[in-house]
Amino acid sequence: MEKKENLSEGEIIDYLNKVMDHKFTRFIMKEMTEVKKLEKSFAIYAEVEKPKGLKERLHAKIVGEALEKGAEKFGGSPEVIKNFLKDSYMRKAFAVIIRSIAEYGITRPQRLIAPFMVVWNFTKQCNLKCKHCYANATPYPARDELTLEQKYQVVDQLDEAGVAAISFSGGEPLTNKDFLKVARYAKSKGFYLTVATNGTLISEKMARKLKEVGIGYVEISLDGPNAEIHDEFRGVKGAFNATIRGIKNAKAVGLQVGIATTATHENLDSIPEIMKLARELKVDRFIVFNFIPTGRGKDIMNEDLTPEEREELMNYLYKEWQTGGLDIFSTCPAYSRISITAMDEGTGDKVSPTHFAEMEIPTGFGGAAKALTEFIGGCGAGRIYCSIEHNGDIQPCVFLPIKVGNVIKDGFVNVWKNSEVLNALRDRDAADYACSSCPFRYVCGGCRARAYAYYGYIKAPDPGCILMKDEWEKLKTNNIHHLQEEMKAPHMILSK
């Protein structure tokens, strides 16, 4: 069969549907929807584990052949697939994809049977006083924080659900006495582990400990290129110097390190300088966070960027990414739209379907880029990721403070599958979804946290999007600053 040089997204989706619609394949996949069975089959196929009996050998063979056919369609090889699957994290991620397609078929964006990643706000405690803190962090732990035993239960539930990655956040996770114990336990379960930190507590000793317990990536917040800007934003003098030391210590032990900057009017003009500093420090990635006026951020909502400022920033970041030497991402879902548009126009060869992933697409595979970007779907709130609070409460996103259940009381799998709020976030074609007619609704979808922050309604327009700039003008006309008190009232969430 002659290989096609160009694949349309329609052909890719059609191919995946045909593979999964094969009666025998679907029978086997349904048979193997138990998380550990599928992960075990991947491990056997990758020759990481040995089969115990004919059934395990057969399952691994069928799964391997299906993956190899898919790889061949995209110009890949069995060796590449096997190398990917030698990593327990990749086995978990592949298992989520296969189980999801077996359960729901191909959807746009893909409906997942479990999130790829969970951000765990491990503690309320923090040693800084950041103006924009979504968690309303405090100098001391909250009274309702989980016990060590309950934290282990959270890890077990995420493992049973099939979650691939855990990102520890807070508060400041490094202030908590249980953090290293729980991280070590989570690593033993095969999770890919990251930690989001202000970096001030990463001494040489702590950096070594992070490496030892299995942290794969450290994301360190830096909101200015100098102490004057950063310390003012973070509320503590000396924070900048301590953070820079933390970055250097983490790099010194071989950890993957990223710098995270929250873009506001206070530091917008400084972002090129922060990026320059990131390159000088030789970090691996630079990520710009989409400021959301939630938590303490409600008090500085006037610092939010306009749609025009955000669009200009996203385009600047994408162009800088193309120069190489530093992976550059953003939590703003419009970054996906900008990257896929550049691909379509021939001005870029990289796509960022979400803030924690990138794809470099060979010439002629634009269809693959579009299909995979729509598969992932931009804004991941309640779709490809969710958050867990210090007390076990589950939210769609750290910036979207809607409690949809509790891990300990309700069970993670139960909440993920049955939450009305989470299921609403997964339907981009709903008639009352503000972006339902947008051609980029599967690629971007608008920031649901921003929509909720400004309107109290998760399906509302994203007023930070350039395609919704009329909404921003309406907010300005109604005096955006007076929304602060209104935003503290109970929100409508699902209905206007």
PDB file of C-alpha atoms in Angstrom, residues 1-149:
ATOM      1  CA  MET A   1       0.000   0.000   0.000  1.00  0.00           C
ATOM      2  CA  GLU A   2       1.397   3.373  -1.009  1.00  0.00           C
ATOM      3  CA  LYS A   3       1.977   5.769   1.875  1.00  0.00           C
ATOM      4  CA  LYS A   4       0.182   9.078   1.639  1.00  0.00           C
ATOM      5  CA  GLU A   5       2.271  12.174   2.222  1.00  0.00           C
ATOM      6  CA  ASN A   6      -0.602  14.125   3.690  1.00  0.00           C
ATOM      7  CA  LEU A   7      -3.231  12.915   6.113  1.00  0.00           C
ATOM      8  CA  SER A   8      -6.391  14.855   6.770  1.00  0.00           C
ATOM      9  CA  GLU A   9      -7.858  14.933  10.243  1.00  0.00           C
ATOM     10  CA  GLY A  10     -10.914  13.183   8.847  1.00  0.00           C
ATOM     11  CA  GLU A  11      -8.808  10.263   7.601  1.00  0.00           C
ATOM     12  CA  ILE A  12      -7.050   9.964  10.948  1.00  0.00           C
ATOM     13  CA  ILE A  13     -10.284   9.942  12.927  1.00  0.00           C
ATOM     14  CA  ASP A  14     -11.779   7.499  10.424  1.00  0.00           C
ATOM     15  CA  TYR A  15      -8.767   5.198  10.766  1.00  0.00           C
ATOM     16  CA  LEU A  16      -8.942   5.160  14.559  1.00  0.00           C
ATOM     17  CA  ASN A  17     -12.661   4.484  14.424  1.00  0.00           C
ATOM     18  CA  LYS A  18     -12.116   1.562  12.057  1.00  0.00           C
ATOM     19  CA  VAL A  19      -9.448   0.051  14.286  1.00  0.00           C
ATOM     20  CA  MET A  20     -11.585   0.340  17.394  1.00  0.00           C
ATOM     21  CA  ASP A  21     -14.759  -0.747  15.611  1.00  0.00           C
ATOM     22  CA  HIS A  22     -13.240  -4.092  14.668  1.00  0.00           C
ATOM     23  CA  LYS A  23     -15.370  -6.576  16.633  1.00  0.00           C
ATOM     24  CA  PHE A  24     -12.504  -8.682  17.913  1.00  0.00           C
ATOM     25  CA  THR A  25     -10.415  -5.642  18.871  1.00  0.00           C
ATOM     26  CA  ARG A  26     -13.291  -4.049  20.758  1.00  0.00           C
ATOM     27  CA  PHE A  27     -14.030  -7.341  22.493  1.00  0.00           C
ATOM     28  CA  ILE A  28     -10.438  -7.587  23.691  1.00  0.00           C
ATOM     29  CA  MET A  29     -10.341  -3.916  24.692  1.00  0.00           C
ATOM     30  CA  LYS A  30     -13.567  -4.259  26.652  1.00  0.00           C
ATOM     31  CA  GLU A  31     -12.144  -7.384  28.238  1.00  0.00           C
ATOM     32  CA  MET A  32      -9.095  -5.369  29.247  1.00  0.00           C
ATOM     33  CA  THR A  33     -10.707  -2.143  30.419  1.00  0.00           C
ATOM     34  CA  GLU A  34      -9.542  -2.983  33.893  1.00  0.00           C
ATOM     35  CA  VAL A  35      -6.674  -0.525  34.285  1.00  0.00           C
ATOM     36  CA  LYS A  36      -3.936  -2.881  35.382  1.00  0.00           C
ATOM     37  CA  LYS A  37      -4.654  -5.460  32.671  1.00  0.00           C
ATOM     38  CA  LEU A  38      -3.988  -2.952  29.919  1.00  0.00           C
ATOM     39  CA  GLU A  39      -0.924  -1.472  31.598  1.00  0.00           C
ATOM     40  CA  LYS A  40       0.410  -5.004  32.075  1.00  0.00           C
ATOM     41  CA  SER A  41      -0.137  -5.784  28.380  1.00  0.00           C
ATOM     42  CA  PHE A  42       1.839  -2.686  27.412  1.00  0.00           C
ATOM     43  CA  ALA A  43       4.651  -3.712  29.764  1.00  0.00           C
ATOM     44  CA  ILE A  44       4.785  -7.215  28.252  1.00  0.00           C
ATOM     45  CA  TYR A  45       4.760  -5.804  24.712  1.00  0.00           C
ATOM     46  CA  ALA A  46       7.601  -3.419  25.626  1.00  0.00           C
ATOM     47  CA  GLU A  47       9.485  -6.381  27.133  1.00  0.00           C
ATOM     48  CA  VAL A  48       9.586  -4.738  30.560  1.00  0.00           C
ATOM     49  CA  GLU A  49       7.624  -7.582  32.161  1.00  0.00           C
ATOM     50  CA  LYS A  50       7.088 -11.238  31.313  1.00  0.00           C
ATOM     51  CA  PRO A  51       3.634 -12.727  30.680  1.00  0.00           C
ATOM     52  CA  LYS A  52       2.057 -15.072  33.191  1.00  0.00           C
ATOM     53  CA  GLY A  53       0.152 -17.478  31.039  1.00  0.00           C
ATOM     54  CA  LEU A  54      -1.270 -17.627  27.530  1.00  0.00           C
ATOM     55  CA  LYS A  55      -3.999 -15.031  28.119  1.00  0.00           C
ATOM     56  CA  GLU A  56      -1.562 -12.264  29.069  1.00  0.00           C
ATOM     57  CA  ARG A  57       0.657 -13.172  26.120  1.00  0.00           C
ATOM     58  CA  LEU A  58      -2.329 -13.026  23.732  1.00  0.00           C
ATOM     59  CA  HIS A  59      -3.548  -9.682  25.080  1.00  0.00           C
ATOM     60  CA  ALA A  60      -0.073  -8.165  24.717  1.00  0.00           C
ATOM     61  CA  LYS A  61       0.218  -9.449  21.146  1.00  0.00           C
ATOM     62  CA  ILE A  62      -3.144  -7.988  20.102  1.00  0.00           C
ATOM     63  CA  VAL A  63      -2.449  -4.633  21.746  1.00  0.00           C
ATOM     64  CA  GLY A  64       1.029  -4.498  20.234  1.00  0.00           C
ATOM     65  CA  GLU A  65      -0.225  -5.216  16.726  1.00  0.00           C
ATOM     66  CA  ALA A  66      -2.881  -2.505  17.012  1.00  0.00           C
ATOM     67  CA  LEU A  67      -0.284   0.035  18.163  1.00  0.00           C
ATOM     68  CA  GLU A  68       2.115  -0.946  15.402  1.00  0.00           C
ATOM     69  CA  LYS A  69      -0.561  -0.481  12.756  1.00  0.00           C
ATOM     70  CA  GLY A  70      -1.278   2.970  14.118  1.00  0.00           C
ATOM     71  CA  ALA A  71       2.419   3.836  14.197  1.00  0.00           C
ATOM     72  CA  GLU A  72       2.846   2.672  10.605  1.00  0.00           C
ATOM     73  CA  LYS A  73      -0.028   4.893   9.498  1.00  0.00           C
ATOM     74  CA  PHE A  74       1.830   7.902  10.898  1.00  0.00           C
ATOM     75  CA  GLY A  75       5.239   6.834   9.608  1.00  0.00           C
ATOM     76  CA  GLY A  76       6.465   5.443  12.937  1.00  0.00           C
ATOM     77  CA  SER A  77       8.075   2.138  13.857  1.00  0.00           C
ATOM     78  CA  PRO A  78       7.445  -0.613  16.429  1.00  0.00           C
ATOM     79  CA  GLU A  79      10.769   0.238  18.073  1.00  0.00           C
ATOM     80  CA  VAL A  80       9.601   3.782  18.788  1.00  0.00           C
ATOM     81  CA  ILE A  81       6.376   2.512  20.355  1.00  0.00           C
ATOM     82  CA  LYS A  82       8.221  -0.050  22.470  1.00  0.00           C
ATOM     83  CA  ASN A  83      10.672   2.545  23.746  1.00  0.00           C
ATOM     84  CA  PHE A  84       7.796   4.830  24.718  1.00  0.00           C
ATOM     85  CA  LEU A  85       6.101   2.041  26.612  1.00  0.00           C
ATOM     86  CA  LYS A  86       9.170   1.132  28.631  1.00  0.00           C
ATOM     87  CA  ASP A  87       8.263   4.164  30.754  1.00  0.00           C
ATOM     88  CA  SER A  88       5.512   3.430  33.302  1.00  0.00           C
ATOM     89  CA  TYR A  89       4.093   6.929  32.809  1.00  0.00           C
ATOM     90  CA  MET A  90       3.684   6.353  29.079  1.00  0.00           C
ATOM     91  CA  ARG A  91       2.028   3.002  29.745  1.00  0.00           C
ATOM     92  CA  LYS A  92      -0.472   4.729  32.008  1.00  0.00           C
ATOM     93  CA  ALA A  93      -1.102   7.482  29.435  1.00  0.00           C
ATOM     94  CA  PHE A  94      -1.563   5.005  26.567  1.00  0.00           C
ATOM     95  CA  ALA A  95      -3.901   2.952  28.735  1.00  0.00           C
ATOM     96  CA  VAL A  96      -6.074   6.021  29.375  1.00  0.00           C
ATOM     97  CA  ILE A  97      -6.322   6.682  25.633  1.00  0.00           C
ATOM     98  CA  ILE A  98      -7.124   3.097  24.645  1.00  0.00           C
ATOM     99  CA  ARG A  99      -9.627   2.593  27.468  1.00  0.00           C
ATOM    100  CA  SER A 100     -11.299   5.898  26.627  1.00  0.00           C
ATOM    101  CA  ILE A 101     -11.694   5.077  22.941  1.00  0.00           C
ATOM    102  CA  ALA A 102     -12.950   1.593  23.790  1.00  0.00           C
ATOM    103  CA  GLU A 103     -15.510   3.097  26.171  1.00  0.00           C
ATOM    104  CA  TYR A 104     -16.626   6.233  24.309  1.00  0.00           C
ATOM    105  CA  GLY A 105     -15.349   5.880  20.748  1.00  0.00           C
ATOM    106  CA  ILE A 106     -13.520   8.784  19.087  1.00  0.00           C
ATOM    107  CA  THR A 107     -14.837  12.139  20.247  1.00  0.00           C
ATOM    108  CA  ARG A 108     -13.736  15.736  19.729  1.00  0.00           C
ATOM    109  CA  PRO A 109     -12.226  16.585  22.129  1.00  0.00           C
ATOM    110  CA  GLN A 110     -11.645  13.075  23.388  1.00  0.00           C
ATOM    111  CA  ARG A 111     -13.723  12.102  26.383  1.00  0.00           C
ATOM    112  CA  LEU A 112     -11.408  10.366  28.841  1.00  0.00           C
ATOM    113  CA  ILE A 113     -12.173   7.553  31.225  1.00  0.00           C
ATOM    114  CA  ALA A 114      -9.600   9.080  33.598  1.00  0.00           C
ATOM    115  CA  PRO A 115      -7.611  12.328  33.513  1.00  0.00           C
ATOM    116  CA  PHE A 116      -4.055  12.261  32.218  1.00  0.00           C
ATOM    117  CA  MET A 117      -2.982  14.448  35.111  1.00  0.00           C
ATOM    118  CA  VAL A 118      -4.221  15.532  38.521  1.00  0.00           C
ATOM    119  CA  VAL A 119      -2.919  18.694  40.168  1.00  0.00           C
ATOM    120  CA  TRP A 120      -2.896  18.104  43.907  1.00  0.00           C
ATOM    121  CA  ASN A 121      -2.939  21.220  46.061  1.00  0.00           C
ATOM    122  CA  PHE A 122      -1.172  19.321  48.789  1.00  0.00           C
ATOM    123  CA  THR A 123      -1.372  21.957  51.516  1.00  0.00           C
ATOM    124  CA  LYS A 124      -2.766  25.410  52.228  1.00  0.00           C
ATOM    125  CA  GLN A 125       0.477  26.428  53.873  1.00  0.00           C
ATOM    126  CA  CYS A 126       2.873  28.771  52.098  1.00  0.00           C
ATOM    127  CA  ASN A 127       5.875  30.873  53.067  1.00  0.00           C
ATOM    128  CA  LEU A 128       5.042  33.680  50.603  1.00  0.00           C
ATOM    129  CA  LYS A 129       2.088  36.080  50.276  1.00  0.00           C
ATOM    130  CA  CYS A 130       1.426  36.244  46.541  1.00  0.00           C
ATOM    131  CA  LYS A 131      -1.113  38.791  45.314  1.00  0.00           C
ATOM    132  CA  HIS A 132      -2.709  36.451  42.800  1.00  0.00           C
ATOM    133  CA  CYS A 133      -2.841  33.233  44.871  1.00  0.00           C
ATOM    134  CA  TYR A 134      -5.779  31.155  43.646  1.00  0.00           C
ATOM    135  CA  ALA A 135      -5.592  28.983  46.777  1.00  0.00           C
ATOM    136  CA  ASN A 136      -5.767  31.799  49.331  1.00  0.00           C
ATOM    137  CA  ALA A 137      -2.730  30.169  50.926  1.00  0.00           C
ATOM    138  CA  THR A 138      -1.947  30.814  54.594  1.00  0.00           C
ATOM    139  CA  PRO A 139       1.192  30.734  56.781  1.00  0.00           C
ATOM    140  CA  TYR A 140      -0.077  27.573  58.486  1.00  0.00           C
ATOM    141  CA  PRO A 141      -1.659  24.291  57.346  1.00  0.00           C
ATOM    142  CA  ALA A 142      -5.455  24.222  57.207  1.00  0.00           C
ATOM    143  CA  ARG A 143      -7.243  22.343  59.976  1.00  0.00           C
ATOM    144  CA  ASP A 144      -8.990  20.049  57.509  1.00  0.00           C
ATOM    145  CA  GLU A 145      -5.891  18.862  55.650  1.00  0.00           C
ATOM    146  CA  LEU A 146      -5.773  15.139  54.947  1.00  0.00           C
ATOM    147  CA  THR A 147      -3.917  12.781  57.248  1.00  0.00           C
ATOM    148  CA  LEU A 148      -0.928  10.858  55.925  1.00  0.00           C
ATOM    149  CA  GLU A 149      -3.032   7.718  55.647  1.00  0.00           C
TER     150      GLU A 149
END
